[in-house]
CSV table of C-alpha atoms in Angstrom, one decimal:
chain,number,residue,atom,x,y,z
A,1,MET,CA,200.6,46.8,85.7
A,2,LEU,CA,201.8,47.3,82.2
A,3,VAL,CA,199.2,48.5,79.6
A,4,LEU,CA,200.3,48.2,76.0
A,5,CYS,CA,198.0,49.9,73.4
A,6,HIS,CA,198.0,50.0,69.7
A,7,SER,CA,197.7,53.4,68.1
A,8,PHE,CA,197.8,53.6,64.3
A,9,VAL,CA,201.6,54.1,64.2
A,10,ARG,CA,203.1,53.1,67.6
A,11,SER,CA,202.7,51.5,71.0
A,12,VAL,CA,202.5,53.7,74.1
A,13,ARG,CA,202.5,53.0,77.8
A,14,TYR,CA,199.5,54.5,79.7
A,15,SER,CA,196.7,53.7,82.1
A,16,ALA,CA,193.6,52.4,80.1
A,17,THR,CA,190.4,53.7,81.7
A,18,HIS,CA,188.1,54.2,78.7
A,19,PRO,CA,186.1,51.2,77.5
A,20,LEU,CA,187.4,51.7,74.0
A,21,GLN,CA,190.9,51.7,75.4
A,22,SER,CA,190.1,48.5,77.2
A,23,PHE,CA,189.1,46.9,73.9
A,24,LEU,CA,192.2,48.1,72.0
A,25,CYS,CA,194.7,47.6,74.8
A,26,VAL,CA,196.5,44.5,76.2
A,27,THR,CA,196.9,44.6,80.0
A,28,LEU,CA,199.7,42.4,81.2
A,29,ARG,CA,200.5,41.7,84.8
A,30,ARG,CA,203.8,40.1,85.8
A,31,PRO,CA,205.7,40.2,89.0
A,32,ARG,CA,208.9,42.3,88.9
A,33,PRO,CA,212.0,41.8,91.0
A,34,ASN,CA,212.1,44.1,94.0
A,35,GLY,CA,208.7,45.6,93.0
A,36,SER,CA,210.3,47.5,90.1
A,37,ALA,CA,208.3,47.9,86.9
A,38,GLY,CA,211.1,46.7,84.6
A,39,ARG,CA,210.9,46.6,80.9
A,40,ALA,CA,208.4,44.7,78.7
A,41,SER,CA,209.5,41.1,78.3
A,42,ARG,CA,209.7,39.3,75.0
A,43,GLU,CA,206.5,37.5,75.7
A,44,GLU,CA,204.7,40.7,76.3
A,45,ILE,CA,206.0,42.2,73.1
A,46,GLY,CA,205.0,39.1,71.2
A,47,THR,CA,201.5,39.3,72.6
A,48,LEU,CA,201.3,42.9,71.6
A,49,LYS,CA,202.2,42.1,68.1
A,50,VAL,CA,199.5,39.5,67.9
A,51,PHE,CA,196.9,42.0,69.1
A,52,GLN,CA,198.3,44.6,66.7
A,53,LEU,CA,197.7,42.2,63.8
A,54,ILE,CA,194.2,41.4,65.0
A,55,PHE,CA,193.3,45.0,65.4
A,56,THR,CA,194.7,46.0,62.0
A,57,SER,CA,192.7,43.2,60.4
A,58,LEU,CA,189.6,44.5,62.0
A,59,LEU,CA,190.3,48.0,60.8
A,60,LEU,CA,190.8,46.7,57.3
A,61,PHE,CA,187.6,44.6,57.5
A,62,PHE,CA,185.3,47.4,58.6
A,63,SER,CA,186.9,49.8,56.2
A,64,SER,CA,186.3,47.5,53.3
A,65,THR,CA,182.8,46.8,54.4
A,66,SER,CA,182.1,50.6,54.4
A,67,VAL,CA,183.6,51.0,51.0
A,68,ALA,CA,181.5,48.0,49.7
A,69,GLN,CA,178.3,49.5,51.1
A,70,ASP,CA,179.1,52.9,49.5
A,71,ASP,CA,179.7,51.2,46.2
A,72,ALA,CA,176.4,49.2,46.4
A,73,ILE,CA,174.4,52.4,47.2
A,74,LYS,CA,176.0,54.3,44.3
A,75,GLN,CA,175.2,51.3,42.0
A,76,MET,CA,171.5,51.4,43.2
A,77,GLN,CA,171.3,55.1,42.5
A,78,ARG,CA,172.9,54.6,39.1
A,79,GLN,CA,170.5,51.8,38.2
A,80,PHE,CA,167.4,53.9,39.0
A,81,VAL,CA,168.6,56.8,36.9
A,82,THR,CA,169.9,54.9,33.9
A,83,ALA,CA,167.5,51.9,33.7
A,84,LYS,CA,166.1,51.2,30.3
A,85,ASP,CA,162.6,50.0,29.6
A,86,GLY,CA,162.4,46.3,30.5
A,87,ALA,CA,165.3,46.3,33.0
A,88,VAL,CA,165.5,44.4,36.2
A,89,ILE,CA,167.1,46.4,39.0
A,90,GLU,CA,168.6,43.9,41.4
A,91,LEU,CA,169.2,45.1,45.0
A,92,PRO,CA,171.7,43.1,47.0
A,93,GLU,CA,171.3,41.5,50.4
A,94,GLY,CA,172.2,43.6,53.4
A,95,THR,CA,171.2,46.7,55.3
A,96,PHE,CA,172.1,49.9,53.4
A,97,ASN,CA,172.0,53.4,54.9
A,98,LEU,CA,170.9,55.8,52.3
A,99,GLN,CA,170.8,59.6,52.5
A,100,THR,CA,168.9,60.4,49.4
A,101,SER,CA,165.7,59.0,47.8
A,102,LEU,CA,165.8,56.5,45.0
A,103,TRP,CA,163.6,57.8,42.1
A,104,LEU,CA,162.5,56.0,39.0
A,105,ASP,CA,160.7,58.3,36.5
A,106,GLY,CA,159.2,57.7,33.1
A,107,LYS,CA,160.1,54.1,32.7
A,108,ASN,CA,158.1,51.0,31.7
A,109,ASN,CA,158.2,47.3,32.4
A,110,ILE,CA,160.7,47.6,35.2
A,111,ILE,CA,161.3,45.1,38.1
A,112,ILE,CA,162.9,46.4,41.3
A,113,ARG,CA,163.9,43.3,43.2
A,114,GLY,CA,165.7,42.6,46.5
A,115,LYS,CA,166.8,39.3,47.9
A,116,GLY,CA,163.9,39.1,50.4
A,117,LYS,CA,161.8,41.2,52.7
A,118,ASP,CA,164.1,40.6,55.6
A,119,LYS,CA,167.3,40.4,53.6
A,120,THR,CA,167.4,43.6,51.5
A,121,ILE,CA,166.8,46.6,53.9
A,122,LEU,CA,167.1,50.2,52.8
A,123,ASN,CA,167.3,52.4,55.8
A,124,PHE,CA,166.8,56.2,55.5
A,125,SER,CA,167.2,57.2,59.1
A,126,ASN,CA,170.0,59.7,58.1
A,127,GLN,CA,168.1,61.0,55.1
A,128,ILE,CA,169.2,64.5,54.0
A,129,SER,CA,167.7,64.7,50.5
A,130,GLY,CA,164.2,63.9,49.3
A,131,ALA,CA,161.3,62.8,51.5
A,132,GLU,CA,160.4,59.3,50.1
A,133,GLY,CA,162.6,56.3,50.3
A,134,ILE,CA,161.6,55.0,46.8
A,135,LYS,CA,159.6,57.1,44.4
A,136,VAL,CA,158.2,55.8,41.1
A,137,THR,CA,156.4,58.2,38.7
A,138,ASN,CA,155.0,58.4,35.2
A,139,GLY,CA,155.5,54.7,34.3
A,140,LYS,CA,153.8,51.5,33.2
A,141,ASN,CA,154.1,48.0,34.6
A,142,ILE,CA,156.4,48.5,37.5
A,143,THR,CA,157.1,45.8,40.1
A,144,LEU,CA,158.6,46.3,43.6
A,145,GLN,CA,159.4,43.1,45.4
A,146,ASP,CA,161.3,41.4,48.2
A,147,LEU,CA,162.7,44.4,50.1
A,148,THR,CA,162.1,46.6,53.2
A,149,VAL,CA,162.2,50.4,53.4
A,150,GLN,CA,162.8,51.9,56.9
A,151,ASP,CA,162.7,55.2,58.7
A,152,THR,CA,162.1,57.7,55.8
A,153,LYS,CA,161.5,61.3,56.5
A,154,GLY,CA,158.3,61.2,54.5
A,155,ASP,CA,156.5,58.3,52.7
A,156,ALA,CA,158.3,55.0,52.5
A,157,ILE,CA,157.4,54.0,48.9
A,158,LYS,CA,155.3,56.4,46.8
A,159,THR,CA,154.1,55.6,43.3
A,160,GLN,CA,152.2,58.2,41.2
A,161,PHE,CA,150.8,58.2,37.7
A,162,VAL,CA,151.7,54.5,37.2
A,163,ASP,CA,149.5,52.1,35.2
A,164,GLY,CA,150.2,48.6,36.5
A,165,ILE,CA,152.0,48.8,39.8
A,166,LYS,CA,152.8,45.8,41.9
A,167,PHE,CA,154.0,45.6,45.5
A,168,LEU,CA,155.0,42.0,46.2
A,169,ASN,CA,156.5,40.9,49.6
A,170,VAL,CA,157.5,44.5,50.5
A,171,LYS,CA,157.7,46.0,54.0
A,172,ALA,CA,157.6,49.6,55.1
A,173,GLU,CA,158.3,50.6,58.7
A,174,TRP,CA,159.5,53.2,61.2
A,175,THR,CA,161.5,51.3,63.7
A,176,ARG,CA,161.1,53.8,66.6
A,177,GLY,CA,157.5,52.9,66.8
A,178,ALA,CA,154.5,55.3,67.0
A,179,ASN,CA,155.6,58.9,66.6
A,180,SER,CA,153.9,61.8,64.9
A,181,LYS,CA,157.2,62.7,63.2
A,182,ASN,CA,157.1,59.4,61.3
A,183,GLY,CA,156.3,59.6,57.6
A,184,GLY,CA,152.7,59.7,56.6
A,185,TYR,CA,152.3,56.6,54.4
A,186,GLY,CA,154.1,53.3,54.2
A,187,LEU,CA,153.0,51.9,50.8
A,188,TYR,CA,151.5,54.8,48.9
A,189,PRO,CA,150.2,54.3,45.3
A,190,VAL,CA,148.3,57.5,44.4
A,191,GLN,CA,146.6,58.4,41.1
A,192,CYS,CA,147.5,54.9,39.8
A,193,SER,CA,145.6,52.2,38.0
A,194,ASN,CA,145.8,48.4,38.1
A,195,VAL,CA,147.3,48.3,41.5
A,196,LEU,CA,148.3,44.9,43.1
A,197,ILE,CA,149.5,44.8,46.7
A,198,ASP,CA,150.3,41.2,47.9
A,199,GLY,CA,152.1,39.8,50.9
A,200,CYS,CA,153.2,43.2,52.2
A,201,GLU,CA,153.7,44.7,55.7
A,202,ALA,CA,153.4,48.3,57.1
A,203,ARG,CA,154.3,49.5,60.5
A,204,GLY,CA,154.5,52.9,62.2
A,205,ALA,CA,153.0,55.3,59.7
A,206,SER,CA,151.6,58.5,61.1
A,207,ASP,CA,148.7,58.4,58.6
A,208,ALA,CA,148.2,55.1,56.9
A,209,GLY,CA,150.4,52.0,56.6
A,210,ILE,CA,149.0,50.8,53.3
A,211,TYR,CA,147.2,53.6,51.5
A,212,VAL,CA,145.7,53.6,48.0
A,213,GLY,CA,144.5,57.0,47.0
A,214,GLN,CA,142.7,58.4,43.9
A,215,SER,CA,143.3,55.2,42.0
A,216,LYS,CA,141.3,52.6,40.3
A,217,TYR,CA,141.3,48.8,39.7
A,218,ILE,CA,142.9,47.7,43.0
A,219,ILE,CA,143.6,44.4,44.7
A,220,LEU,CA,145.1,44.4,48.2
A,221,LYS,CA,145.5,41.0,49.7
A,222,ASN,CA,147.6,38.8,52.1
A,223,SER,CA,149.1,41.8,53.8
A,224,LYS,CA,149.5,43.0,57.4
A,225,ALA,CA,149.3,46.5,58.8
A,226,TYR,CA,150.1,47.2,62.5
A,227,GLU,CA,151.1,50.0,64.8
A,228,ASN,CA,149.9,52.7,62.3
A,229,VAL,CA,147.2,55.3,62.7
A,230,ALA,CA,145.2,53.8,59.9
A,231,GLY,CA,146.2,50.2,59.0
A,232,ILE,CA,144.8,50.1,55.5
A,233,GLU,CA,143.1,53.0,53.8
A,234,ILE,CA,141.2,53.1,50.4
A,235,GLU,CA,140.6,56.8,49.7
A,236,ASN,CA,138.7,58.4,46.7
A,237,SER,CA,139.4,55.2,44.8
A,238,LEU,CA,137.3,53.0,42.5
A,239,TYR,CA,136.9,49.3,42.1
A,240,ALA,CA,139.0,47.9,45.0
A,241,ASP,CA,139.1,44.5,46.6
A,242,VAL,CA,140.6,44.3,50.1
A,243,PHE,CA,140.8,40.7,51.3
A,244,ASP,CA,142.8,38.1,53.3
A,245,ASN,CA,144.6,40.8,55.3
A,246,GLU,CA,145.3,41.4,59.0
A,247,ALA,CA,144.9,44.8,60.6
A,248,THR,CA,145.9,44.9,64.2
A,249,ASN,CA,147.1,47.3,66.9
A,250,ASN,CA,146.4,50.4,64.7
A,251,THR,CA,144.1,53.3,65.7
A,252,GLY,CA,141.8,52.2,63.0
A,253,GLY,CA,142.0,48.9,61.1
A,254,ILE,CA,140.6,49.5,57.7
A,255,LEU,CA,139.2,52.8,56.4
A,256,VAL,CA,137.3,53.4,53.2
A,257,PHE,CA,137.0,57.2,52.7
A,258,ASP,CA,135.9,59.8,50.2
A,259,LEU,CA,137.3,63.2,51.0
A,260,PRO,CA,136.8,66.7,49.5
A,261,ASP,CA,139.3,68.8,47.6
A,262,LEU,CA,141.0,66.0,45.7
A,263,ILE,CA,141.5,65.6,42.0
A,264,GLN,CA,139.6,62.3,41.8
A,265,LYS,CA,136.3,63.4,43.4
A,266,LYS,CA,134.5,60.1,43.9
A,267,GLY,CA,135.5,56.6,44.9
A,268,GLY,CA,133.4,53.6,45.5
A,269,TYR,CA,132.7,50.0,44.4
A,270,VAL,CA,134.9,48.6,47.2
A,271,ARG,CA,134.7,45.1,48.7
A,272,VAL,CA,136.3,44.5,52.1
A,273,PHE,CA,136.1,40.7,52.9
A,274,ASN,CA,137.8,37.8,54.6
A,275,ASN,CA,140.0,40.1,56.7
A,276,HIS,CA,141.1,39.7,60.4
A,277,VAL,CA,140.5,43.1,61.9
A,278,HIS,CA,141.3,42.9,65.6
A,279,HIS,CA,142.6,44.8,68.6
A,280,ASN,CA,142.9,48.1,66.8
A,281,ASN,CA,143.2,50.1,70.1
A,282,HIS,CA,146.4,52.0,69.5
A,283,VAL,CA,146.6,55.7,70.6
A,284,ASN,CA,146.1,58.1,67.6
A,285,PHE,CA,149.5,59.7,66.9
A,286,ALA,CA,148.6,61.5,63.6
A,287,PRO,CA,150.0,65.1,63.3
A,288,LYS,CA,147.5,67.8,64.0
A,289,GLY,CA,145.2,68.7,61.2
A,290,ASN,CA,145.1,65.2,59.5
A,291,VAL,CA,141.6,63.8,58.9
A,292,VAL,CA,142.8,60.4,60.3
A,293,GLY,CA,143.7,62.3,63.5
A,294,LYS,CA,139.9,62.3,64.2
A,295,VAL,CA,139.6,58.5,64.0
A,296,PRO,CA,139.0,57.2,67.5
A,297,LEU,CA,141.3,54.6,68.8
A,298,GLY,CA,139.4,51.3,68.9
A,299,THR,CA,138.0,51.5,65.4
A,300,GLY,CA,137.8,48.3,63.4
A,301,ILE,CA,136.4,49.3,60.0
A,302,MET,CA,135.2,52.8,59.1
A,303,ILE,CA,133.3,53.8,56.0
A,304,LEU,CA,133.2,57.6,55.5
A,305,ALA,CA,131.1,59.3,52.8
A,306,THR,CA,131.7,56.7,50.1
A,307,ASN,CA,129.3,54.5,48.1
A,308,HIS,CA,128.8,51.0,46.9
A,309,VAL,CA,130.8,49.3,49.7
A,310,ASP,CA,130.4,45.6,50.6
A,311,VAL,CA,131.8,44.5,54.0
A,312,PHE,CA,131.4,40.8,54.5
A,313,ASP,CA,133.0,37.6,55.9
A,314,ASN,CA,135.4,39.5,58.1
A,315,LYS,CA,136.5,38.7,61.7
A,316,ILE,CA,136.1,42.0,63.6
A,317,ILE,CA,137.4,41.3,67.1
A,318,ASN,CA,138.1,43.4,70.2
A,319,ASN,CA,138.1,46.9,68.7
A,320,LYS,CA,137.1,48.7,71.9
A,321,THR,CA,135.2,51.7,70.4
A,322,VAL,CA,133.4,50.4,67.2
A,323,GLY,CA,133.6,47.3,65.1
A,324,THR,CA,132.2,49.0,61.9
A,325,ALA,CA,131.3,52.7,61.6
A,326,ILE,CA,129.3,54.1,58.7
A,327,VAL,CA,129.5,57.9,58.8
A,328,SER,CA,129.2,61.0,56.8
A,329,TYR,CA,131.9,63.6,56.4
A,330,TYR,CA,129.9,65.9,58.7
A,331,ILE,CA,131.0,63.8,61.6
A,332,THR,CA,134.5,65.2,61.2
A,333,GLU,CA,133.2,68.8,61.9
A,334,ASN,CA,135.5,70.0,59.1
A,335,PRO,CA,134.0,72.7,56.7
A,336,ILE,CA,133.3,71.6,53.2
A,337,LYS,CA,134.4,74.1,50.5
A,338,ASP,CA,134.3,71.7,47.6
A,339,SER,CA,131.0,72.3,45.8
A,340,THR,CA,131.2,69.0,43.9
A,341,TYR,CA,131.7,66.8,47.0
A,342,TYR,CA,129.0,64.5,48.2
A,343,PRO,CA,129.5,63.9,52.0
A,344,PHE,CA,127.1,61.0,52.6
A,345,PRO,CA,127.7,57.2,52.6
A,346,THR,CA,125.3,55.4,50.3
A,347,GLN,CA,124.7,51.8,49.3
A,348,VAL,CA,126.7,50.2,52.0
A,349,ASN,CA,126.1,46.5,52.7
A,350,VAL,CA,127.5,44.9,55.9
A,351,TYR,CA,126.8,41.2,56.2
A,352,ASN,CA,128.1,37.8,57.3
A,353,ASN,CA,130.8,39.3,59.6
A,354,THR,CA,131.8,37.9,63.0
A,355,TYR,CA,131.9,40.5,65.8
A,356,GLU,CA,133.4,40.0,69.2
A,357,ARG,CA,134.3,42.5,71.9
A,358,GLU,CA,135.4,42.5,75.5
A,359,ARG,CA,133.1,44.3,77.8
A,360,THR,CA,135.0,47.5,78.3
A,361,LYS,CA,134.2,51.2,77.7
A,362,ALA,CA,135.0,52.9,74.5
A,363,THR,CA,137.8,55.4,74.3
A,364,MET,CA,137.4,58.8,75.9
A,365,LYS,CA,140.1,60.4,73.9
A,366,GLY,CA,139.5,63.1,71.2
A,367,ARG,CA,136.2,64.6,70.1
A,368,MET,CA,134.6,61.3,69.2
A,369,GLY,CA,135.7,59.8,72.5
A,370,LYS,CA,134.0,62.7,74.3
A,371,MET,CA,131.0,62.1,72.2
A,372,TYR,CA,130.8,58.5,73.3
A,373,HIS,CA,131.3,59.4,76.9
A,374,PHE,CA,129.0,62.4,77.3
A,375,LYS,CA,126.4,62.0,74.5
A,376,LEU,CA,126.0,58.3,73.7
A,377,ARG,CA,126.7,56.9,77.2
A,378,PHE,CA,126.9,53.3,76.0
A,379,GLY,CA,129.1,52.4,79.0
A,380,LYS,CA,130.4,48.9,78.4
A,381,ASN,CA,127.5,48.0,76.2
A,382,VAL,CA,129.1,49.5,73.0
A,383,PRO,CA,127.4,48.4,69.8
A,384,HIS,CA,129.5,46.6,67.1
A,385,ILE,CA,128.0,48.6,64.3
A,386,VAL,CA,127.4,52.4,64.5
A,387,TYR,CA,125.7,54.6,61.9
A,388,ASP,CA,125.8,58.3,62.4
A,389,GLY,CA,122.3,58.8,61.0
A,390,ILE,CA,123.1,61.9,59.0
A,391,VAL,CA,121.2,61.6,55.8
A,392,ASP,CA,120.5,63.3,52.5
A,393,THR,CA,116.8,64.0,52.5
A,394,LYS,CA,116.8,64.0,48.7
A,395,GLN,CA,118.2,60.5,48.3
A,396,PRO,CA,117.9,57.3,50.3
A,397,ALA,CA,121.1,56.2,51.9
A,398,GLN,CA,120.5,52.4,51.4
A,399,ILE,CA,122.5,51.2,54.4
A,400,CYS,CA,121.9,47.4,54.8
A,401,ILE,CA,123.0,45.4,57.8
A,402,HIS,CA,122.2,41.7,58.1
A,403,ASN,CA,123.3,38.2,59.0
A,404,ASN,CA,126.2,39.2,61.2
A,405,SER,CA,127.3,37.0,64.1
A,406,ASN,CA,126.8,38.8,67.5
A,407,GLN,CA,125.3,41.8,65.6
A,408,SER,CA,124.5,44.9,67.7
A,409,PHE,CA,123.7,48.3,66.2
A,410,ALA,CA,123.1,51.9,67.0
A,411,ASN,CA,121.9,54.8,64.9
A,412,ILE,CA,123.3,57.7,67.0
A,413,ASP,CA,121.2,60.4,65.3
A,414,ALA,CA,124.2,62.8,65.1
A,415,GLU,CA,122.2,65.1,62.9
A,416,HIS,CA,119.9,66.0,65.8
A,417,ASN,CA,122.6,66.2,68.4
A,418,PHE,CA,122.1,62.5,69.5
A,419,LYS,CA,118.5,63.1,70.7
A,420,ASN,CA,116.9,60.0,69.3
A,421,ILE,CA,119.6,57.2,69.5
A,422,SER,CA,118.1,53.9,68.3
A,423,ARG,CA,119.5,50.4,68.7
A,424,ASP,CA,116.9,49.0,66.4
A,425,ALA,CA,118.5,47.6,63.2
A,426,SER,CA,115.3,46.5,61.6
A,427,LYS,CA,115.2,49.5,59.3
A,428,HIS,CA,118.5,48.3,57.8
A,429,ASP,CA,117.5,44.7,57.4
A,430,CYS,CA,117.8,44.7,53.6
A,431,THR,CA,120.0,43.5,50.8
A,432,LEU,CA,121.7,45.3,47.9
A,433,PRO,CA,123.1,44.0,44.6
A,434,PRO,CA,126.6,42.8,45.3
A,435,VAL,CA,129.5,45.0,44.3
A,436,PRO,CA,131.3,43.3,41.4
A,437,ALA,CA,134.8,41.9,41.9
A,438,ALA,CA,137.7,44.3,41.1
A,439,GLU,CA,139.8,43.3,38.1
A,440,VAL,CA,143.4,44.2,37.8
A,441,LYS,CA,145.2,43.8,34.5
A,442,GLN,CA,148.4,41.9,34.9
């Protein structure tokens, strides 16, 4: 056997045992007179030269591809830094492996545009500088569209202090799947106003896939969140419409929370409607200490300590622990140090939703899972709508529940250690003035 291999400067004769050697080497078998090895024939040398030419061409191709990608990344970074107001930052098609965040600060009327959600992919799996993939701060009228951000150390796309922020056909994901080391938020507008999220996806976030925090005037529509701890979360935010979305295979599908110790103290005036919230039974993989770490797997929609929330015309299907939960902050068992914080849900209207659920037991994981198992003891007859029953004695809660398909209910009387659990929803058969539609300035 004669093995002819191409090194960068010469051919050598040796036994090829490594797979890479097998790829780079030409193995020629030819009978020799009297069993002798003999010298390489002209045919063998000619074949070797052909393979040398092919291999050299491959080297040149991959080298030029690497150089082209490096040039494209440098161009992206340059555009983010030097963009003038009114600029369009065009991101090319391809998968680009970035090691540092892309940051746009103090700019107005900027479009950051890829070639398509599945065509322009920014991968940060080898990130060494910064936490976010894309960060946008202190601007006005910023659009991000037609791109994917993958595998960031922290949040995928964070925007802060932006008036007029659009996410259009954008995807954020962690490709290794559920992992507590994944970044907290996929799409993350915080302390923004006039927020539009349309046609987006989020997967694998260890807190919330699509999160809007401490913001106002919000429309979140036509989007999908899956394999996150919280699929969609509206937190301490005012005037939000969340509709025509799909939340599936998260720990909790859609959360509307008000939490203490934040700059924007109070949210509310939120409408959650026409969403498909189903099979949110994923194990909770939030890092220890996160509030969402207390959300039990199998939660469809949870309303925590916020006010003026309408939940209507949703399909809430096969969330094994609860379809819709209406709870105070006290259910978390976390201490409240913020003296201005109001921990009770008020003026919540749940109506015209469709509920379905397989007959199976709720989760037994976590504190709430143990509460279900040892205190509530619903077995397989788990109610679709659960109210914790912790109330402000100085102010009526005004929790209205009516006209839901397959409606079942429980007030679990958490305030009195679950002593007087009631499945009678008649006290909540009421209506409230509708929450007005959110308006976002375009």
